[in-house]
Amino acid sequence: MYYMSIPITLFSVWIVWIGSFWIPLQFYRANLRAANRVRRTDLLRRLGRDSKDQRLVGFFHPYCNAGGGGERVLWTAIAALQRSEPNIVSIVYSGDTDASKDEIISKVKARFDINLDPKGLDFVFLTSRKFIEDSTWPVGSMYLAWEAMSKLIPDLYIDTMGYAFTFHVVSLLAGIPIGAYVHYPTISTNMLNRVKSRKRGYTNSDAISSSTFLSQGKLLYYRFFMYYYAVSLRSSAFIMVNSSWTQNHINSILQHSDTLLDTLHLLTPLWMLSSSKYGSATSAQIVYPPCDTREMSRYPLTGRDRVILSLAQFRPEKDHPTQLRAFKQLLKDHPEYAGAERPVKLVLIGGSRNPDDEARSNVEFIVNASYPTMLSWLARASIGFSTMVDEHFGINVVEFMAAGLIPVAHKSGGPLQDIIVPFNGQPTGYHAESVEGFAEALQTALSLSNEEDLAVRQRARTWAVQRFSEEEFEKGWNASGWKSFLPSN
Ligand SMILES: *[C@@H]1O[C@H](CO)[C@@H](O)[C@H](O)[C@H]1NC(C)=O
Ligand SMILES: *[C@@H]1O[C@H](CO)[C@@H](O)[C@H](O)[C@H]1NC(C)=O
Ligand SMILES: *[C@@H]1O[C@H](CO)[C@@H](O)[C@H](O)[C@H]1NC(C)=O
C-alpha cells in the first residue's frame, strides 16, 4: 500500500487547497469586481468623463515621484497615450502618499518638461509601499499589488518598475491582461551562475561563498526565485525592455527551464497562480528610453574647449580611478597637454569624496553640480568620458553625443551595443578597455583633423537625437501591441 501514499498525499493537498483557498478566492474575487464597477464609475465621473467607451490602463510604479530615468519613461508613455488615445485614462499606482495628484503633475512638468492632462490621469495611492522598501523579497510587492487591485482594477496592467511577481496577484484577482516595461531583470543568469560556481561577487559575500552549506541554500533559493520569475514574466502578454543588455537577460530568462521545478509546479496547485489567459510573452522587444536632448542638441559643434568631461555619480562601478589613470597616461605620452600651450583638462562632474587625484593640476572636480552647470560644461567640452564596465545603458553617453561631444566609453554594455555604434557605416565615437587603451582613444579624439572632428560630432549628434527620441519611443510602444490587449467591452 506504500505506493499509494504519494497520490493520496497529493490528492489531500488538492482538496485542502481548493477548500481553503480556491473557493474563498472565488468569492473574494466576485466581491472585488462588483465593488470595482462602482469605483470605476465614480472615478470617471470625478474626471468629468462619461463612462461609456472609456478604458483604464494601470501603470504599477510605486516610486512615480522619484524623478529618475525610469520615471521619464513612465511619464513619456502616459503623455503619448494622452495625445493619441482620448478614451483612455491612465492610472498610476503610486506609493508617494505624501504628494497630491497636482503636486506630482507639476513636478513632472518641472523635472521633465512633460505636460500631463489631469482629466486623463489619476492616482491610486498605496499605503503599504514600506513592504518593498529595503527588500527584494517578492511577497512585499505581491502584497502591494493586492492593495492596488483592491483599490481599483484597470483594463490593462503595465508594470514599469520591474515587479514581475505582482503579475500573479493581478491575474488571480483581476483577470486582466498584463504587460511590462523592464529596466533590468530582478535576477540575472549571471547571478545564478555565480552561486553555482561559488564565486565571489556583489551579491554573494565571502562568508557565504566559503561555506558549501549556505551556498547550497542560497542556490536553492535562487533556483526557486529564477523559476518563478520566469513563470511571472511568461504570464505577461508583452514585454518591452530598455536596452540590448536587458533584452539578452530577459530573453534568456524567458527560455529558462527547470525540469524538477516544472514537475513540482504542475503537481501542486501552484500552477493556478500562473494560469493567465492572456499570457504569454516569449521574447522582449527593445524600446529605448527617450532622452531629452532638445536643449543640448543646439550647442555649437565647433570651437570647443579642450576639456574631457566625465558625468557620472560617484560610485565605485563608475570607475573614476581609471579615468584619472588614463588621463595621467595621456599627459605622460603628450607632455605638451599639461603645459600652458595646448592644455587639456579633465573635468569630473558628479562628485568624488576621496579623489585619487594623481594628476590634480589639470583635473577639476565639480561635486553636486546643478543642472545648468552641467549643461554649461556639455556646451563647451570636447570629449565625453565614461569608464563604467557593463553599463546597462548609459544615458550620460547619449547626452554627450547629443550635446556635440565625442564620446569615449568602455567597450561593453549599452555604450558598445546600443549607443556608440556606427552611423551610416562611420564611427560615432570610441571604445577602450584598459588605461592605455583609454589614453589612446582620448588622444585619437583629440588629434582628429578639423573636418573629421566635425564629422564625428555631427554623426554622433544626429544618431543620438533620432535614436533616443520620444518619437522612436512612441513607435516602440505602438509596436509592442499593447492596444490589442485592451478588452473591447
Ligand atoms: C535602463 O535600465 C538600466 C538598468 O539596467 C538603467 O541603468 C538605465 O538607467 C535605464 N536607462 C534609462 C535611460 O532609464
Ligand atoms: C552632495 O549631495 C549629497 C546628497 O544630496 C550630500 O550628502 C553631500 O554632502 C553633498 N556633497 C557636497 C560636497 O556638497
Ligand atoms: C502610435 O499610435 C497612435 C494611434 O494609436 C498614433 O496616433 C501615433 O501617431 C503613433 N505614434 C507613432 C510615433 O507612430
XYZ file of C-alpha atoms and ligand atoms in Angstrom:
531
model
C 0.000 0.000 0.000
C 3.044 2.266 0.360
C 2.981 3.202 -3.334
C -0.483 4.664 -2.831
C 0.697 7.244 -0.343
C 2.039 9.754 -2.879
C -1.165 10.110 -4.908
C -3.169 10.208 -1.681
C -0.973 12.952 -0.280
C -1.230 14.938 -3.479
C -4.958 14.472 -3.559
C -5.300 15.726 0.011
C -3.173 18.746 -0.814
C -5.526 19.476 -3.660
C -8.626 19.143 -1.514
C -7.191 21.340 1.218
C -6.078 23.871 -1.361
C -9.392 24.041 -3.127
C -11.384 24.208 0.096
C -9.248 26.685 1.933
C -8.021 28.829 -0.903
C -9.711 28.416 -4.244
C -13.339 28.635 -3.165
C -12.847 31.603 -0.811
C -10.820 33.243 -3.562
C -13.706 32.987 -5.993
C -15.991 34.738 -3.521
C -13.417 37.374 -2.793
C -12.852 37.961 -6.472
C -16.536 38.303 -7.271
C -16.931 40.842 -4.449
C -13.917 42.793 -5.547
C -15.136 43.046 -9.108
C -18.590 44.143 -8.064
C -17.109 46.855 -5.861
C -14.782 47.813 -8.679
C -17.640 48.628 -11.025
C -18.787 51.271 -8.559
C -15.277 52.623 -8.037
C -14.708 52.844 -11.722
C -17.897 54.768 -12.394
C -17.077 57.149 -9.534
C -13.606 57.738 -10.887
C -14.795 58.511 -14.400
C -17.450 60.870 -13.043
C -14.837 62.636 -10.941
C -12.691 63.115 -14.052
C -15.691 64.501 -15.883
C -15.956 61.562 -18.266
C -18.916 59.642 -19.496
C -18.279 56.036 -18.521
C -19.067 54.615 -21.957
C -16.162 53.594 -24.190
C -13.581 54.506 -21.603
C -10.621 52.257 -20.867
C -8.317 52.292 -17.890
C -4.642 51.480 -18.326
C -2.945 50.932 -14.983
C 0.760 51.637 -14.518
C 2.338 49.982 -11.491
C 5.040 52.437 -10.482
C 5.226 52.761 -6.680
C 8.017 55.366 -6.878
C 6.425 57.539 -9.550
C 7.538 60.793 -7.919
C 11.234 59.919 -7.840
C 12.270 61.919 -10.894
C 14.751 59.381 -12.332
C 15.195 57.745 -15.733
C 12.502 55.160 -15.034
C 10.030 57.925 -14.276
C 10.795 59.705 -17.516
C 9.816 56.503 -19.310
C 6.558 56.322 -17.370
C 5.518 59.920 -17.969
C 6.545 59.955 -21.615
C 4.437 56.856 -22.209
C 1.446 58.392 -20.436
C 1.788 61.707 -22.266
C 1.920 59.870 -25.607
C -1.165 57.904 -24.626
C -2.974 61.100 -23.734
C -2.190 62.597 -27.133
C -3.229 59.634 -29.243
C -5.953 57.909 -27.189
C -8.550 60.319 -25.855
C -10.690 57.489 -24.470
C -8.023 56.048 -22.257
C -7.474 57.080 -18.659
C -4.054 56.294 -17.235
C -3.995 55.130 -13.656
C -0.732 55.281 -11.758
C -0.342 53.055 -8.706
C 1.929 55.100 -6.504
C 3.292 54.801 -3.005
C 4.017 58.526 -2.801
C 1.304 59.211 -0.269
C 2.963 62.475 0.750
C 2.293 64.091 -2.631
C -1.025 65.042 -4.187
C -2.067 64.492 -7.781
C -1.476 68.159 -8.619
C 1.916 68.159 -6.957
C 3.049 65.123 -8.892
C 1.821 66.587 -12.173
C 3.654 69.857 -11.561
C 6.819 68.077 -10.551
C 6.702 66.110 -13.821
C 6.374 69.397 -15.682
C 9.270 70.977 -13.776
C 11.567 67.984 -13.865
C 10.934 66.566 -17.343
C 9.023 69.322 -19.102
C 6.237 66.842 -19.823
C 2.660 68.101 -19.837
C 0.027 65.805 -18.394
C -3.685 66.356 -18.673
C -5.254 65.830 -15.218
C -8.505 64.695 -16.851
C -6.818 61.702 -18.427
C -4.832 60.631 -15.411
C -5.485 59.537 -11.883
C -3.557 58.067 -8.997
C -4.223 55.175 -6.712
C -2.174 55.809 -3.587
C -0.800 52.724 -1.896
C -0.025 52.782 1.808
C 1.989 49.572 2.027
C 4.996 50.602 -0.049
C 7.123 50.053 3.052
C 6.977 46.325 2.350
C 9.117 46.728 -0.743
C 11.366 49.434 0.669
C 14.500 47.554 1.554
C 13.965 44.020 0.492
C 13.683 42.192 -2.781
C 11.565 39.502 -1.163
C 8.746 39.064 -3.679
C 5.964 38.795 -1.110
C 6.172 42.534 -0.362
C 5.419 43.519 -3.934
C 2.642 40.934 -4.154
C 1.037 42.428 -1.092
C 1.315 45.877 -2.638
C -0.318 44.629 -5.838
C -3.121 43.208 -3.758
C -3.660 46.620 -2.187
C -3.604 48.115 -5.682
C -6.196 45.732 -7.115
C -8.433 46.085 -4.098
C -8.481 49.838 -4.669
C -9.028 49.835 -8.433
C -8.869 47.266 -11.218
C -7.864 48.683 -14.613
C -8.491 47.084 -18.034
C -4.806 46.562 -18.711
C -1.996 46.405 -16.169
C 1.519 47.525 -17.083
C 4.382 47.181 -14.632
C 7.020 49.811 -15.296
C 9.247 49.153 -12.287
C 10.171 45.504 -12.580
C 7.824 43.940 -10.044
C 7.061 40.801 -12.032
C 5.809 38.846 -9.037
C 2.827 41.169 -8.886
C 1.557 39.558 -12.102
C 0.309 36.515 -10.193
C -1.770 38.656 -7.892
C -3.137 40.738 -10.736
C -4.117 37.799 -12.889
C -5.558 35.911 -9.943
C -7.646 38.768 -8.567
C -8.346 40.898 -11.593
C -8.030 38.509 -14.534
C -6.844 41.273 -16.831
C -4.061 41.331 -19.444
C -0.607 42.276 -18.184
C 2.374 43.910 -19.811
C 5.743 45.153 -18.659
C 8.449 47.660 -19.425
C 11.581 46.236 -17.843
C 14.617 48.362 -16.999
C 16.565 45.498 -15.526
C 15.902 41.894 -14.626
C 15.238 41.168 -10.956
C 17.541 38.181 -11.159
C 20.092 37.549 -13.840
C 21.532 34.339 -15.175
C 24.951 35.659 -14.144
C 23.780 35.780 -10.561
C 22.656 32.208 -10.752
C 25.874 31.067 -12.384
C 27.886 32.884 -9.773
C 26.275 30.982 -6.948
C 26.630 27.739 -8.851
C 30.331 28.181 -9.270
C 30.596 29.681 -5.770
C 32.427 32.732 -6.985
C 32.628 35.900 -5.021
C 30.543 38.740 -6.280
C 28.484 41.744 -5.358
C 25.541 39.700 -4.221
C 27.444 36.866 -2.674
C 29.509 37.677 0.357
C 32.697 35.923 1.390
C 31.182 34.060 4.271
C 28.535 32.519 2.060
C 30.751 31.505 -0.819
C 33.168 29.827 1.535
C 30.502 27.670 3.039
C 29.071 24.932 0.884
C 26.024 24.534 3.057
C 24.996 28.194 2.918
C 25.824 28.314 -0.743
C 23.564 25.352 -1.416
C 20.771 27.031 0.497
C 21.216 30.236 -1.398
C 21.395 28.398 -4.688
C 18.153 26.629 -3.916
C 16.520 29.958 -3.110
C 17.831 31.445 -6.353
C 16.628 28.408 -8.237
C 13.066 28.850 -6.976
C 13.279 32.569 -7.447
C 14.513 32.201 -11.005
C 11.889 29.622 -11.829
C 9.007 31.717 -10.555
C 10.445 34.884 -12.024
C 10.376 33.185 -15.431
C 6.853 31.939 -14.775
C 5.820 35.501 -13.856
C 7.340 37.046 -16.939
C 5.691 34.456 -19.150
C 2.316 35.345 -17.710
C 2.525 38.796 -19.279
C 1.205 39.413 -22.751
C 4.003 41.713 -23.914
C 7.373 42.799 -22.577
C 9.387 45.845 -23.523
C 12.962 46.368 -22.348
C 15.128 49.479 -22.278
C 18.366 48.135 -23.789
C 20.133 45.236 -25.514
C 21.641 44.242 -22.204
C 18.272 43.870 -20.542
C 16.832 42.191 -23.626
C 19.517 39.495 -23.565
C 18.833 38.748 -19.931
C 15.057 38.782 -20.160
C 15.066 36.592 -23.265
C 17.290 34.036 -21.609
C 15.093 34.060 -18.506
C 12.004 33.552 -20.677
C 13.678 30.456 -22.119
C 14.674 29.216 -18.688
C 13.526 25.722 -17.877
C 13.898 23.546 -14.832
C 12.523 20.040 -15.187
C 12.288 19.298 -11.484
C 10.518 22.525 -10.592
C 8.292 22.233 -13.665
C 7.099 18.869 -12.438
C 6.527 20.093 -8.900
C 4.763 23.144 -10.226
C 2.313 21.063 -12.236
C 1.720 18.520 -9.488
C 0.935 21.103 -6.831
C -1.867 23.573 -7.251
C 0.661 26.368 -7.730
C 0.101 26.338 -11.466
C -3.231 28.027 -10.829
C -1.251 31.078 -9.780
C 0.210 31.452 -13.209
C -2.667 30.484 -15.438
C -3.141 33.841 -17.083
C -5.337 33.503 -20.104
C -3.638 36.477 -21.731
C -0.032 35.250 -21.427
C 2.474 34.592 -22.749
C 5.380 36.629 -23.896
C 8.172 34.612 -25.465
C 10.604 37.416 -26.185
C 11.168 41.007 -25.215
C 11.252 43.943 -27.563
C 13.676 46.857 -27.161
C 12.088 50.264 -26.734
C 14.874 52.696 -25.949
C 14.013 55.199 -23.252
C 13.511 58.701 -24.576
C 16.220 61.171 -23.677
C 15.517 64.836 -23.541
C 18.111 66.170 -25.927
C 16.206 69.231 -27.142
C 18.370 71.836 -25.480
C 21.773 70.211 -25.762
C 21.359 69.367 -29.418
C 21.511 73.101 -30.173
C 25.016 73.626 -28.784
C 27.682 74.509 -31.364
C 29.849 71.692 -32.666
C 32.942 73.783 -33.277
C 35.172 75.968 -31.150
C 35.090 73.693 -28.144
C 37.440 73.834 -25.167
C 39.975 71.055 -24.809
C 38.050 69.543 -21.961
C 37.444 65.870 -21.344
C 34.194 65.674 -19.432
C 33.023 62.878 -17.169
C 29.434 62.864 -15.995
C 28.796 60.083 -13.527
C 27.679 59.697 -9.957
C 30.402 58.914 -7.508
C 30.034 55.166 -7.226
C 32.788 52.538 -7.388
C 31.365 50.885 -10.516
C 31.691 54.126 -12.491
C 35.423 53.616 -12.162
C 36.681 57.163 -11.788
C 40.193 55.914 -10.912
C 40.549 54.534 -14.446
C 39.649 57.955 -15.816
C 42.347 59.562 -13.707
C 44.915 56.932 -14.650
C 44.094 57.170 -18.350
C 44.345 60.924 -18.150
C 47.681 60.672 -16.359
C 48.879 58.315 -19.095
C 47.726 60.774 -21.744
C 49.684 63.585 -20.114
C 52.704 61.332 -19.827
C 52.566 60.415 -23.514
C 51.856 64.013 -24.518
C 53.543 66.338 -22.030
C 52.507 69.320 -24.149
C 48.917 68.777 -22.914
C 49.993 69.587 -19.375
C 51.644 72.847 -20.294
C 50.212 76.258 -20.983
C 50.309 75.976 -24.789
C 47.715 73.367 -25.604
C 46.379 72.403 -22.199
C 43.905 69.573 -21.932
C 41.721 69.402 -18.871
C 39.738 66.598 -17.285
C 36.520 67.699 -15.589
C 34.617 65.227 -13.442
C 31.083 66.221 -12.630
C 29.067 64.136 -10.241
C 31.279 64.019 -7.270
C 34.147 62.372 -5.604
C 34.719 62.364 -1.882
C 38.223 60.956 -1.824
C 39.667 61.605 -5.229
C 42.650 59.520 -6.176
C 43.970 62.562 -7.981
C 47.459 61.889 -9.125
C 47.083 64.390 -11.941
C 45.406 67.084 -9.890
C 46.811 70.125 -11.684
C 44.764 69.537 -14.820
C 41.815 67.891 -13.116
C 38.747 69.617 -11.789
C 36.104 68.009 -9.615
C 32.642 69.500 -9.537
C 30.577 67.918 -6.801
C 26.773 68.027 -6.819
C 26.627 70.284 -9.847
C 23.288 71.876 -10.659
C 21.615 71.021 -13.952
C 22.520 74.385 -15.541
C 26.166 73.936 -14.512
C 26.189 70.507 -16.071
C 24.663 71.890 -19.271
C 27.235 74.656 -19.457
C 30.002 72.049 -19.433
C 28.196 69.996 -22.028
C 28.079 73.093 -24.213
C 31.842 73.662 -24.173
C 33.641 70.378 -23.507
C 35.157 68.432 -26.352
C 35.207 64.818 -25.261
C 32.754 62.839 -23.126
C 34.406 60.186 -20.980
C 32.762 57.152 -19.393
C 34.637 54.159 -17.998
C 31.960 52.073 -16.346
C 32.165 48.372 -17.245
C 28.956 46.700 -18.445
C 26.875 49.807 -18.043
C 23.357 48.694 -18.867
C 22.505 51.743 -20.856
C 24.448 54.968 -20.331
C 22.213 57.988 -20.622
C 25.232 60.215 -19.942
C 26.807 58.920 -23.147
C 23.655 59.769 -25.112
C 23.812 63.254 -23.622
C 27.461 63.652 -24.617
C 26.621 62.781 -28.195
C 23.550 64.974 -28.414
C 25.479 67.884 -26.916
C 28.191 67.563 -29.556
C 30.933 65.842 -27.566
C 32.939 62.960 -28.961
C 32.254 60.004 -26.661
C 34.996 57.734 -25.332
C 33.468 54.875 -23.362
C 34.169 51.414 -22.079
C 33.896 48.666 -24.686
C 30.971 46.868 -23.074
C 27.289 47.107 -22.271
C 24.993 49.793 -23.644
C 27.716 52.161 -24.871
C 29.057 49.299 -27.043
C 25.819 47.643 -28.148
C 23.264 50.438 -28.266
C 24.832 53.864 -28.194
C 28.280 54.375 -29.729
C 27.578 52.324 -32.837
C 28.440 53.185 -36.426
C 26.035 55.510 -38.184
C 25.927 55.125 -41.973
C 28.927 52.853 -41.579
C 31.024 55.563 -39.905
C 32.167 55.821 -36.278
C 30.269 57.960 -33.770
C 32.890 57.713 -31.009
C 35.487 55.454 -29.439
C 35.674 52.451 -27.140
C 38.510 51.162 -24.972
C 39.084 48.670 -22.186
C 42.338 49.480 -20.413
C 44.042 52.560 -19.014
C 46.410 52.577 -22.011
C 43.521 51.956 -24.393
C 41.583 54.883 -22.952
C 44.627 57.157 -23.136
C 44.984 56.222 -26.812
C 41.313 56.702 -27.564
C 41.414 60.140 -25.902
C 44.448 61.004 -27.983
C 42.704 59.811 -31.168
C 39.741 62.010 -30.381
C 41.947 64.980 -29.502
C 44.004 64.778 -32.651
C 41.343 64.496 -35.355
C 41.616 66.903 -38.236
C 39.096 69.743 -38.147
C 36.998 68.089 -40.838
C 36.966 64.697 -39.209
C 36.327 66.218 -35.822
C 33.227 67.997 -37.080
C 32.045 64.928 -38.990
C 32.250 62.676 -35.915
C 30.390 65.194 -33.774
C 27.718 65.621 -36.400
C 27.161 61.899 -36.792
C 27.126 61.324 -33.053
C 24.540 64.041 -32.553
C 22.284 63.028 -35.442
C 22.327 59.416 -34.354
C 21.708 60.041 -30.646
C 18.964 62.565 -31.186
C 16.964 60.408 -33.573
C 17.584 57.040 -31.965
C 16.639 58.098 -28.456
C 13.850 60.477 -29.353
C 10.345 60.499 -27.961
C 9.017 59.638 -31.389
C 11.090 56.449 -31.605
C 9.947 55.582 -28.105
C 6.311 56.030 -29.063
C 6.786 53.906 -32.177
C 8.232 51.193 -29.969
C 5.223 51.257 -27.645
C 2.881 51.099 -30.600
C 4.804 48.126 -31.955
C 4.529 46.256 -28.645
C 0.874 45.778 -29.497
C -0.347 46.857 -26.038
C -3.538 48.193 -27.559
C -4.607 44.843 -28.928
C -4.800 43.521 -25.371
C -7.284 46.116 -24.218
C -10.592 44.314 -23.991
C -13.430 45.753 -26.032
C -16.471 45.931 -23.819
C 17.702 51.237 -18.370
O 17.876 50.323 -17.342
C 19.156 50.295 -16.741
C 19.215 49.190 -15.785
O 19.511 48.037 -16.475
C 19.427 51.606 -16.074
O 20.715 51.590 -15.509
C 19.299 52.697 -17.080
O 19.416 53.931 -16.432
C 17.979 52.634 -17.801
N 18.012 53.641 -18.803
C 17.251 54.742 -18.751
C 17.580 55.799 -19.730
O 16.324 54.872 -17.989
C 26.220 66.300 -2.236
O 24.870 65.943 -2.013
C 24.731 64.879 -1.091
C 23.257 64.487 -1.023
O 22.421 65.411 -1.589
C 25.283 65.294 0.246
O 25.163 64.222 1.163
C 26.739 65.670 0.091
O 27.243 66.149 1.319
C 26.898 66.742 -0.967
N 28.314 66.959 -1.160
C 28.826 68.168 -1.371
C 30.303 68.218 -1.472
O 28.133 69.157 -1.489
C 1.153 55.460 -32.241
O -0.190 55.079 -32.481
C -1.147 56.121 -32.368
C -2.509 55.545 -32.641
O -2.786 54.540 -31.784
C -0.838 57.231 -33.357
O -1.738 58.305 -33.170
C 0.586 57.713 -33.138
O 0.914 58.689 -34.106
C 1.559 56.559 -33.220
N 2.882 57.067 -32.925
C 3.950 56.883 -33.700
C 5.201 57.590 -33.325
O 3.949 56.165 -34.685
